[in-house]
Amino acid sequence: MPTTRSTTCSARIALAGVCVLAAVGASGLASAPGAHAASDRQVGLAALDSVATSGPAAPGALVLDDGIGRAFALDTLRDELIVFDIGPSFLSRVATVRLGPSPSDVAVDTVGHRVVVADDVADMVSVIDATATTPAVVATFPTGSVDAEAIAVDGASSTVYVANQATDTVTVLHLDTGVATLVPVGDAPADVAVDPITHTVYVAEAGGASVSTIVGGAPGARAAIGATPRSLSVVGDRVLVATDELAPTSSVFRVRAYDRDLHELATSANLGARASGVAVDAQLRLVFVRTEAGELRALGLDALDELTLTPPPVTGGQPRQVTVQQSTHRLLLVTTDRRTATVTLLGVAASPAFVPGILPPARIGMPYRARIEAVASPGPVSYSVKPVELPSGLVLDSATGEIRGTPRAAGTHSLLVTASNGSATSAMASFKIVVSP
C-alpha cells in the first residue's frame, strides 16, 4: 500500500514567486515528540564496488569529503588513516597515513579540505592534507587534555573541537594559529558536532544525560534529555542524538531529533541495540543507523519512522561504520569479520516521500502558484491528484508538483496527492487549499 502522510508543518520558502514547501527547517512535523510509526517507504541498496584491507583491522570513524570525492577510514588497530578515491561506481585505495599512538576519532574540513584526527593518549590533533596525491600528516597541535573521545571541525572558521572525556572539557583549537583553549562542559562528553550555519557546537554529555552547547567559544545552553546521549550530528536545522535508556530488565535505544534550541521534535522506536553510527541523506530525507547488534537500519528524517530497508549481500561481516555521499546519494559502509575490514560503495534506491509543509491560502481572481515537493531516488518524481479535488481554476503540474492558476470560487479543498518514481511503492499525502473571496 502507498504511504500516506498528513503534512502539518507551517514553514515554507518563497522562491521566484512560487511557494516551495521547506525541505529542511520546517517548524513542525507530522509526528509529535515521543511519537513513532512504521512507514511504507521502501529503501534498497545495491553494492557497486568494495575494497578489503590486507589483514586484521579495527574500523573506527568513516568520513567523506564530497567536494574532492575522497573518503577516510580510521583504523584504530594499526593506528592508521586509510584514504579512498570514490568514482562513479568504484572505490580505489589511495594511501595509508600513519598516525599517533592512539587515534580515537576523525573529522573532515570540507571547506579547506583537511582531515583532523584526535589522539586520546598523545594530547594532540593531527592534520592531513586531503587533496594531496599521497596524503600525509602536515601538522600536529597540542589539545591541552588527554582522553579525546570525539572531534569535529568548523571549516568556515578553521576551528577544531575535541571532546575530552576524562577532564569534562572541550578543546577549542584554531588551526590557523594553533591556539587551543579548554571549555568546561558537563560530565563525560561523548561526542561533539558543529552547526555549519550558526557555528554552534553541540556536546553529548553521557554522564549527565544532557546535551549542551558552546557558542562563541564559551559554554551555552544545556538541555536534559532524559537518556544517555552517545553520539550526535547536525543536519539542517536539527540535531540528531543517539541515546541509551539502560535498565536492569529492559533497555531502550533510540535516535532523537531536536531543533537548534534543543526542543525535541521526534523520536524513533526502540532500535533494540545501541545506535553506534548514524548517517543522513538530507535531500532524500533518510537516516541510516548502524547498531551494535550488527544491523543497518533506515529511518525517515522527519518523523524518525522505521522504513523497509533491503540491503544487498555485503561481504566482510557485520556493519561497523556508515556515511553518505550527499551529491550522489550513495553509501559507504565498513564491515568487518575480525580478520579483515571491507569498505563497500552502495547505490541507494528510495521510493518517494513528501517533504512536510502546507499550501498557502488563495484568493478568488488572484494568480496562485505553490509547489508540493516529494523526493526519491532515482528521479524524477511525478505527481497526480483527482481534478475534482482541486479548486476551480487551478491545475497540478505532474512533472514539477506546482499548483497554479486563478481560483474562481471560494471554499476549502482537501487534496490527496500521489507521488511516484516508477518504484513499487508510491507516496500519498493530504493537503488543503483554502480559497477566500
Short mmCIF file of C-alpha atoms in Angstrom, two decimals:
data_model
loop_
_atom_site.label_atom_id
_atom_site.label_comp_id
_atom_site.label_asym_id
_atom_site.label_seq_id
_atom_site.Cartn_x
_atom_site.Cartn_y
_atom_site.Cartn_z
CA MET A 1 0.00 0.00 0.00
CA PRO A 2 1.24 3.53 -0.68
CA THR A 3 2.44 5.72 2.11
CA THR A 4 0.00 8.35 3.35
CA ARG A 5 1.30 11.23 5.41
CA SER A 6 -0.55 14.29 6.65
CA THR A 7 1.74 17.29 6.44
CA THR A 8 1.30 19.76 9.25
CA CYS A 9 4.36 22.00 9.36
CA SER A 10 3.94 25.66 8.60
CA ALA A 11 7.31 26.72 7.23
CA ARG A 12 7.65 27.50 3.54
CA ILE A 13 10.11 29.28 1.33
CA ALA A 14 9.06 31.92 -1.20
CA LEU A 15 11.25 31.49 -4.25
CA ALA A 16 10.80 33.37 -7.52
CA GLY A 17 7.14 33.91 -6.75
CA VAL A 18 6.50 30.26 -6.04
CA CYS A 19 5.74 28.94 -2.57
CA VAL A 20 8.02 25.93 -2.11
CA LEU A 21 7.39 23.68 0.88
CA ALA A 22 10.51 23.74 3.05
CA ALA A 23 12.73 20.68 2.76
CA VAL A 24 14.77 21.44 5.87
CA GLY A 25 13.87 23.96 8.51
CA ALA A 26 10.21 23.23 8.95
CA SER A 27 8.88 24.40 12.27
CA GLY A 28 6.54 21.47 12.81
CA LEU A 29 6.46 17.80 11.99
CA ALA A 30 3.90 15.15 11.18
CA SER A 31 4.77 13.39 14.44
CA ALA A 32 4.63 14.91 17.87
CA PRO A 33 7.52 14.47 20.32
CA GLY A 34 7.63 10.91 21.53
CA ALA A 35 5.59 9.53 18.65
CA HIS A 36 6.80 6.93 16.20
CA ALA A 37 5.26 4.89 13.44
CA ALA A 38 6.09 2.41 10.75
CA SER A 39 6.30 3.64 7.16
CA ASP A 40 5.62 2.01 3.81
CA ARG A 41 8.58 3.79 2.22
CA GLN A 42 10.98 1.35 0.58
CA VAL A 43 14.77 1.74 0.53
CA GLY A 44 17.02 -0.61 -1.41
CA LEU A 45 20.81 -0.85 -1.53
CA ALA A 46 22.98 -2.23 -4.33
CA ALA A 47 26.70 -2.93 -3.99
CA LEU A 48 28.76 -1.11 -6.63
CA ASP A 49 32.32 -1.86 -5.52
CA SER A 50 34.30 -2.87 -2.45
CA VAL A 51 37.87 -2.79 -1.16
CA ALA A 52 39.19 -5.06 1.60
CA THR A 53 42.13 -4.47 3.92
CA SER A 54 45.11 -6.82 3.77
CA GLY A 55 44.83 -8.18 7.28
CA PRO A 56 43.14 -7.50 10.62
CA ALA A 57 41.68 -4.04 11.13
CA ALA A 58 39.54 -2.25 13.70
CA PRO A 59 37.43 0.27 11.78
CA GLY A 60 36.82 3.49 13.65
CA ALA A 61 35.10 6.54 12.23
CA LEU A 62 34.48 6.97 8.50
CA VAL A 63 34.24 10.45 6.94
CA LEU A 64 33.91 11.77 3.42
CA ASP A 65 34.89 14.97 1.60
CA ASP A 66 32.27 15.09 -1.14
CA GLY A 67 33.90 18.05 -2.87
CA ILE A 68 37.01 16.07 -3.79
CA GLY A 69 35.48 12.59 -3.88
CA ARG A 70 37.58 11.09 -1.10
CA ALA A 71 36.76 9.01 1.95
CA PHE A 72 38.86 8.50 5.06
CA ALA A 73 38.56 5.45 7.33
CA LEU A 74 40.22 5.32 10.74
CA ASP A 75 41.88 2.01 11.63
CA THR A 76 42.37 2.03 15.40
CA LEU A 77 44.14 -1.34 15.40
CA ARG A 78 47.00 -0.21 13.17
CA ASP A 79 46.79 3.47 14.14
CA GLU A 80 46.32 4.46 10.52
CA LEU A 81 44.06 6.51 8.28
CA ILE A 82 43.08 4.74 5.06
CA VAL A 83 42.33 7.04 2.12
CA PHE A 84 39.98 6.10 -0.75
CA ASP A 85 39.06 7.79 -4.00
CA ILE A 86 35.38 7.47 -4.94
CA GLY A 87 34.47 7.15 -8.62
CA PRO A 88 31.08 6.92 -10.33
CA SER A 89 30.82 3.23 -9.47
CA PHE A 90 34.15 2.26 -7.96
CA LEU A 91 36.41 2.65 -4.93
CA SER A 92 40.17 2.92 -5.10
CA ARG A 93 42.53 2.79 -2.15
CA VAL A 94 44.93 5.73 -2.45
CA ALA A 95 47.17 5.71 0.59
CA THR A 96 47.62 4.84 4.24
CA VAL A 97 48.64 7.59 6.65
CA ARG A 98 50.47 6.67 9.84
CA LEU A 99 49.02 8.42 12.88
CA GLY A 100 49.85 8.90 16.56
CA PRO A 101 49.84 6.20 19.24
CA SER A 102 46.09 6.09 19.86
CA PRO A 103 43.83 7.80 17.30
CA SER A 104 40.26 7.96 18.55
CA ASP A 105 38.17 9.92 16.05
CA VAL A 106 38.37 11.71 12.71
CA ALA A 107 36.57 14.63 11.07
CA VAL A 108 36.89 16.34 7.70
CA ASP A 109 37.02 20.05 6.87
CA THR A 110 35.13 20.20 3.57
CA VAL A 111 35.98 23.90 3.14
CA GLY A 112 39.76 23.70 3.49
CA HIS A 113 39.88 20.00 2.51
CA ARG A 114 41.76 18.92 5.61
CA VAL A 115 41.30 15.84 7.75
CA VAL A 116 41.74 16.17 11.52
CA VAL A 117 42.38 13.23 13.84
CA ALA A 118 42.16 13.25 17.64
CA ASP A 119 44.50 11.11 19.75
CA ASP A 120 43.29 10.07 23.19
CA VAL A 121 46.79 9.45 24.58
CA ALA A 122 49.16 11.82 22.80
CA ASP A 123 47.33 15.06 23.68
CA MET A 124 47.27 16.18 20.04
CA VAL A 125 45.33 16.74 16.85
CA SER A 126 46.91 15.61 13.58
CA VAL A 127 46.09 17.49 10.36
CA ILE A 128 46.24 15.73 6.98
CA ASP A 129 46.08 17.42 3.57
CA ALA A 130 43.09 15.68 2.00
CA THR A 131 43.88 16.76 -1.56
CA ALA A 132 47.48 15.56 -1.79
CA THR A 133 48.33 12.81 -4.24
CA THR A 134 49.92 10.99 -1.32
CA PRO A 135 48.17 12.34 1.80
CA ALA A 136 50.33 12.77 4.90
CA VAL A 137 50.27 14.50 8.28
CA VAL A 138 51.21 18.14 7.67
CA ALA A 139 50.83 19.48 11.21
CA THR A 140 50.12 18.46 14.80
CA PHE A 141 48.74 20.63 17.58
CA PRO A 142 48.51 20.04 21.34
CA THR A 143 45.00 19.96 22.77
CA GLY A 144 45.77 20.61 26.44
CA SER A 145 43.98 17.46 27.60
CA VAL A 146 44.02 13.69 27.26
CA ASP A 147 41.29 11.10 26.65
CA ALA A 148 39.96 12.68 23.47
CA GLU A 149 36.69 10.91 22.75
CA ALA A 150 35.44 12.77 19.67
CA ILE A 151 36.38 15.51 17.23
CA ALA A 152 34.51 17.94 14.97
CA VAL A 153 35.63 20.77 12.71
CA ASP A 154 34.06 24.04 11.57
CA GLY A 155 35.63 24.59 8.17
CA ALA A 156 34.37 28.15 7.78
CA SER A 157 36.27 29.31 10.86
CA SER A 158 39.11 26.72 10.71
CA THR A 159 38.24 25.66 14.26
CA VAL A 160 38.50 22.16 15.69
CA TYR A 161 36.55 20.93 18.72
CA VAL A 162 37.73 17.93 20.74
CA ALA A 163 35.60 16.30 23.46
CA ASN A 164 37.89 15.26 26.33
CA GLN A 165 36.01 12.72 28.41
CA ALA A 166 38.39 12.41 31.37
CA THR A 167 38.58 16.15 32.05
CA ASP A 168 34.98 17.11 31.15
CA THR A 169 36.21 19.71 28.69
CA VAL A 170 36.11 20.55 25.01
CA THR A 171 39.29 21.79 23.38
CA VAL A 172 38.70 24.72 21.02
CA LEU A 173 41.65 24.70 18.60
CA HIS A 174 42.16 27.37 15.94
CA LEU A 175 44.04 25.71 13.10
CA ASP A 176 45.34 28.96 11.63
CA THR A 177 47.11 29.98 14.85
CA GLY A 178 47.48 26.72 16.76
CA VAL A 179 45.95 28.37 19.83
CA ALA A 180 43.89 25.99 21.97
CA THR A 181 41.61 26.73 24.92
CA LEU A 182 39.64 24.39 27.16
CA VAL A 183 35.92 24.98 27.65
CA PRO A 184 34.30 23.23 30.64
CA VAL A 185 31.28 21.08 29.79
CA GLY A 186 29.14 18.51 31.59
CA ASP A 187 30.05 15.04 32.80
CA ALA A 188 31.76 12.65 30.36
CA PRO A 189 31.41 14.33 26.95
CA ALA A 190 30.97 11.51 24.44
CA ASP A 191 30.56 13.34 21.15
CA VAL A 192 30.71 16.80 19.60
CA ALA A 193 29.22 18.30 16.43
CA VAL A 194 29.11 21.74 14.79
CA ASP A 195 26.24 23.53 13.07
CA PRO A 196 27.90 24.92 9.91
CA ILE A 197 25.32 27.69 9.61
CA THR A 198 25.16 29.08 13.16
CA HIS A 199 28.60 27.74 14.22
CA THR A 200 27.01 26.49 17.45
CA VAL A 201 28.78 23.46 18.92
CA TYR A 202 26.69 20.65 20.44
CA VAL A 203 28.14 18.34 23.08
CA ALA A 204 26.70 14.96 24.10
CA GLU A 205 27.21 14.69 27.87
CA ALA A 206 26.94 10.97 28.57
CA GLY A 207 27.43 11.30 32.32
CA GLY A 208 24.76 13.95 32.73
CA ALA A 209 22.04 12.69 30.36
CA SER A 210 22.19 16.07 28.66
CA VAL A 211 23.24 17.95 25.55
CA SER A 212 24.96 21.31 25.90
CA THR A 213 26.16 23.99 23.53
CA ILE A 214 29.26 26.09 23.06
CA VAL A 215 28.64 29.50 21.50
CA GLY A 216 31.45 31.85 20.59
CA GLY A 217 33.95 29.69 22.45
CA ALA A 218 32.01 29.84 25.74
CA PRO A 219 29.55 27.48 27.46
CA GLY A 220 25.99 27.97 26.25
CA ALA A 221 22.65 26.35 26.99
CA ARG A 222 22.17 22.86 28.35
CA ALA A 223 19.13 20.58 27.94
CA ALA A 224 18.35 17.47 29.97
CA ILE A 225 17.11 14.81 27.56
CA GLY A 226 16.20 12.01 29.98
CA ALA A 227 18.56 9.49 28.39
CA THR A 228 22.28 8.96 27.87
CA PRO A 229 23.49 10.60 24.65
CA ARG A 230 26.12 8.52 22.84
CA SER A 231 26.54 10.34 19.54
CA LEU A 232 25.10 13.32 17.73
CA SER A 233 25.08 15.04 14.36
CA VAL A 234 23.71 18.27 12.95
CA VAL A 235 21.54 18.10 9.82
CA GLY A 236 19.99 21.29 8.53
CA ASP A 237 18.25 22.92 11.48
CA ARG A 238 18.00 19.80 13.60
CA VAL A 239 20.28 17.84 15.90
CA LEU A 240 20.10 14.04 15.84
CA VAL A 241 21.12 12.28 19.05
CA ALA A 242 21.58 8.53 19.54
CA THR A 243 20.56 7.69 23.12
CA ASP A 244 20.52 4.85 25.65
CA GLU A 245 17.97 4.29 28.40
CA LEU A 246 19.53 1.49 30.42
CA ALA A 247 17.51 -0.60 32.88
CA PRO A 248 18.14 -3.90 34.72
CA THR A 249 15.48 -5.80 32.80
CA SER A 250 14.93 -3.85 29.61
CA SER A 251 16.97 -1.15 27.87
CA VAL A 252 15.79 1.25 25.18
CA PHE A 253 17.94 2.59 22.37
CA ARG A 254 16.66 5.39 20.18
CA VAL A 255 17.52 8.19 17.79
CA ARG A 256 16.01 11.53 18.79
CA ALA A 257 15.63 14.75 16.81
CA TYR A 258 15.88 18.22 18.35
CA ASP A 259 15.72 21.72 16.94
CA ARG A 260 18.63 24.14 17.28
CA ASP A 261 17.33 25.20 20.70
CA LEU A 262 17.23 21.55 21.81
CA HIS A 263 13.45 21.18 21.84
CA GLU A 264 12.52 17.61 20.98
CA LEU A 265 10.87 17.14 17.59
CA ALA A 266 10.67 13.37 17.10
CA THR A 267 12.00 10.09 18.42
CA SER A 268 12.42 6.69 16.86
CA ALA A 269 11.04 3.44 18.14
CA ASN A 270 13.32 1.25 20.23
CA LEU A 271 16.12 0.04 17.96
CA GLY A 272 16.81 -2.95 20.19
CA ALA A 273 20.54 -2.21 20.33
CA ARG A 274 22.75 0.84 20.69
CA ALA A 275 22.99 3.08 17.63
CA SER A 276 26.73 3.28 17.12
CA GLY A 277 26.70 5.05 13.78
CA VAL A 278 24.24 7.49 12.19
CA ALA A 279 24.46 8.89 8.66
CA VAL A 280 21.93 11.19 6.99
CA ASP A 281 20.96 11.87 3.39
CA ALA A 282 19.38 15.28 3.89
CA GLN A 283 17.91 15.61 0.40
CA LEU A 284 16.33 12.15 0.33
CA ARG A 285 15.29 12.61 3.98
CA LEU A 286 16.84 9.31 5.05
CA VAL A 287 18.67 8.35 8.23
CA PHE A 288 20.86 5.24 8.17
CA VAL A 289 21.64 3.73 11.57
CA ARG A 290 24.20 1.08 12.38
CA THR A 291 23.52 -0.76 15.63
CA GLU A 292 25.83 -2.76 17.85
CA ALA A 293 23.73 -5.81 17.00
CA GLY A 294 25.30 -5.66 13.54
CA GLU A 295 22.21 -4.27 11.82
CA LEU A 296 21.85 -1.47 9.30
CA ARG A 297 18.50 0.32 9.71
CA ALA A 298 16.76 3.10 7.77
CA LEU A 299 14.58 5.81 9.29
CA GLY A 300 12.69 8.74 7.81
CA LEU A 301 14.36 12.04 8.68
CA ASP A 302 11.17 13.92 9.54
CA ALA A 303 9.37 11.54 11.90
CA LEU A 304 12.20 9.03 12.53
CA ASP A 305 9.79 6.30 11.45
CA GLU A 306 11.18 2.89 10.55
CA LEU A 307 11.50 2.26 6.80
CA THR A 308 11.71 -1.01 4.93
CA LEU A 309 15.38 -1.50 4.04
CA THR A 310 16.56 -4.16 1.61
CA PRO A 311 20.33 -4.42 1.95
CA PRO A 312 22.44 -6.35 -0.55
CA PRO A 313 24.64 -9.31 0.37
CA VAL A 314 27.69 -7.45 1.70
CA THR A 315 30.92 -9.35 2.21
CA GLY A 316 33.20 -8.71 5.14
CA GLY A 317 30.99 -9.44 8.14
CA GLN A 318 28.93 -7.04 10.24
CA PRO A 319 28.41 -3.32 9.53
CA ARG A 320 30.72 -1.14 11.60
CA GLN A 321 30.52 2.36 10.10
CA VAL A 322 28.39 4.15 7.53
CA THR A 323 28.45 7.54 5.81
CA VAL A 324 26.58 9.21 2.94
CA GLN A 325 27.90 10.87 -0.20
CA GLN A 326 25.36 13.69 -0.45
CA SER A 327 25.99 14.57 -4.10
CA THR A 328 25.22 11.07 -5.39
CA HIS A 329 23.05 9.64 -2.56
CA ARG A 330 25.41 6.67 -2.24
CA LEU A 331 26.52 4.99 0.96
CA LEU A 332 29.94 3.95 2.13
CA LEU A 333 29.69 1.01 4.51
CA VAL A 334 32.53 -0.52 6.53
CA THR A 335 32.12 -4.14 7.58
CA THR A 336 34.48 -6.41 9.47
CA ASP A 337 34.77 -10.09 10.29
CA ARG A 338 37.74 -9.55 12.70
CA ARG A 339 40.15 -10.83 10.06
CA THR A 340 39.71 -8.06 7.51
CA ALA A 341 37.68 -4.90 7.06
CA THR A 342 35.81 -4.15 3.85
CA VAL A 343 34.64 -0.76 2.57
CA THR A 344 31.68 -1.06 0.19
CA LEU A 345 30.18 1.59 -2.09
CA LEU A 346 26.40 1.21 -2.25
CA GLY A 347 23.82 2.72 -4.56
CA VAL A 348 20.56 3.80 -2.91
CA ALA A 349 17.06 3.45 -4.36
CA ALA A 350 14.26 5.07 -2.36
CA SER A 351 10.56 5.30 -3.11
CA PRO A 352 9.04 8.79 -2.83
CA ALA A 353 8.43 10.69 0.37
CA PHE A 354 6.73 14.06 0.69
CA VAL A 355 8.52 16.98 2.25
CA PRO A 356 6.41 18.24 5.19
CA GLY A 357 4.60 21.50 4.53
CA ILE A 358 1.25 23.20 3.99
CA LEU A 359 -0.13 25.01 0.98
CA PRO A 360 -0.62 28.78 1.32
CA PRO A 361 -4.14 30.24 1.13
CA ALA A 362 -5.57 31.51 -2.15
CA ARG A 363 -7.96 34.28 -3.17
CA ILE A 364 -10.58 34.42 -5.89
CA GLY A 365 -9.29 36.15 -9.00
CA MET A 366 -5.66 36.30 -7.81
CA PRO A 367 -2.94 34.27 -9.61
CA TYR A 368 -1.78 31.37 -7.45
CA ARG A 369 1.43 29.33 -7.58
CA ALA A 370 2.64 26.85 -4.98
CA ARG A 371 4.72 23.72 -5.24
CA ILE A 372 4.39 20.42 -3.43
CA GLU A 373 7.68 18.56 -3.14
CA ALA A 374 8.49 14.87 -2.87
CA VAL A 375 11.93 13.26 -3.01
CA ALA A 376 13.01 9.88 -4.35
CA SER A 377 15.91 8.04 -5.92
CA PRO A 378 16.06 7.67 -8.79
CA GLY A 379 14.09 10.64 -10.02
CA PRO A 380 12.17 12.24 -11.50
CA VAL A 381 9.04 12.23 -9.35
CA SER A 382 5.63 12.57 -10.98
CA TYR A 383 2.58 13.96 -9.18
CA SER A 384 -1.14 13.30 -9.57
CA VAL A 385 -4.39 14.34 -7.92
CA LYS A 386 -8.05 13.91 -8.78
CA PRO A 387 -9.07 17.02 -10.75
CA VAL A 388 -12.32 17.31 -8.79
CA GLU A 389 -10.31 17.88 -5.60
CA LEU A 390 -8.58 21.00 -6.92
CA PRO A 391 -10.22 24.41 -6.60
CA SER A 392 -11.85 25.51 -9.84
CA GLY A 393 -9.26 27.32 -11.94
CA LEU A 394 -6.20 25.52 -10.54
CA VAL A 395 -4.21 22.66 -12.07
CA LEU A 396 -1.38 20.43 -10.83
CA ASP A 397 1.75 20.16 -12.98
CA SER A 398 2.53 16.43 -12.90
CA ALA A 399 6.24 16.97 -13.61
CA THR A 400 7.03 19.68 -11.05
CA GLY A 401 4.35 19.39 -8.37
CA GLU A 402 3.39 23.01 -8.93
CA ILE A 403 -0.24 24.03 -8.42
CA ARG A 404 -1.07 27.13 -10.43
CA GLY A 405 -3.89 29.11 -11.93
CA THR A 406 -6.52 31.62 -10.81
CA PRO A 407 -9.17 30.39 -8.35
CA ARG A 408 -12.76 31.04 -9.40
CA ALA A 409 -14.73 30.15 -6.27
CA ALA A 410 -14.29 30.35 -2.50
CA GLY A 411 -14.09 27.23 -0.37
CA THR A 412 -11.88 24.73 1.42
CA HIS A 413 -10.49 21.94 -0.73
CA SER A 414 -8.80 18.75 0.51
CA LEU A 415 -6.32 17.17 -1.89
CA LEU A 416 -4.88 13.67 -1.84
CA VAL A 417 -1.68 13.90 -3.88
CA THR A 418 0.25 10.87 -5.12
CA ALA A 419 3.98 10.96 -5.87
CA SER A 420 5.59 8.22 -7.97
CA ASN A 421 9.04 7.49 -9.39
CA GLY A 422 8.40 4.13 -11.02
CA SER A 423 9.13 2.07 -7.91
CA ALA A 424 6.66 -0.41 -6.49
CA THR A 425 5.62 1.98 -3.73
CA SER A 426 4.15 5.43 -4.24
CA ALA A 427 3.64 8.07 -1.58
CA MET A 428 0.37 9.80 -0.79
CA ALA A 429 -0.16 12.92 1.30
CA SER A 430 -3.11 15.12 2.19
CA PHE A 431 -3.00 18.87 1.58
CA LYS A 432 -5.56 21.64 1.96
CA ILE A 433 -6.12 24.83 -0.01
CA VAL A 434 -8.40 27.50 1.43
CA VAL A 435 -9.74 29.94 -1.17
CA SER A 436 -11.13 33.17 0.25
CA PRO A 437 -13.34 35.72 -1.55
#
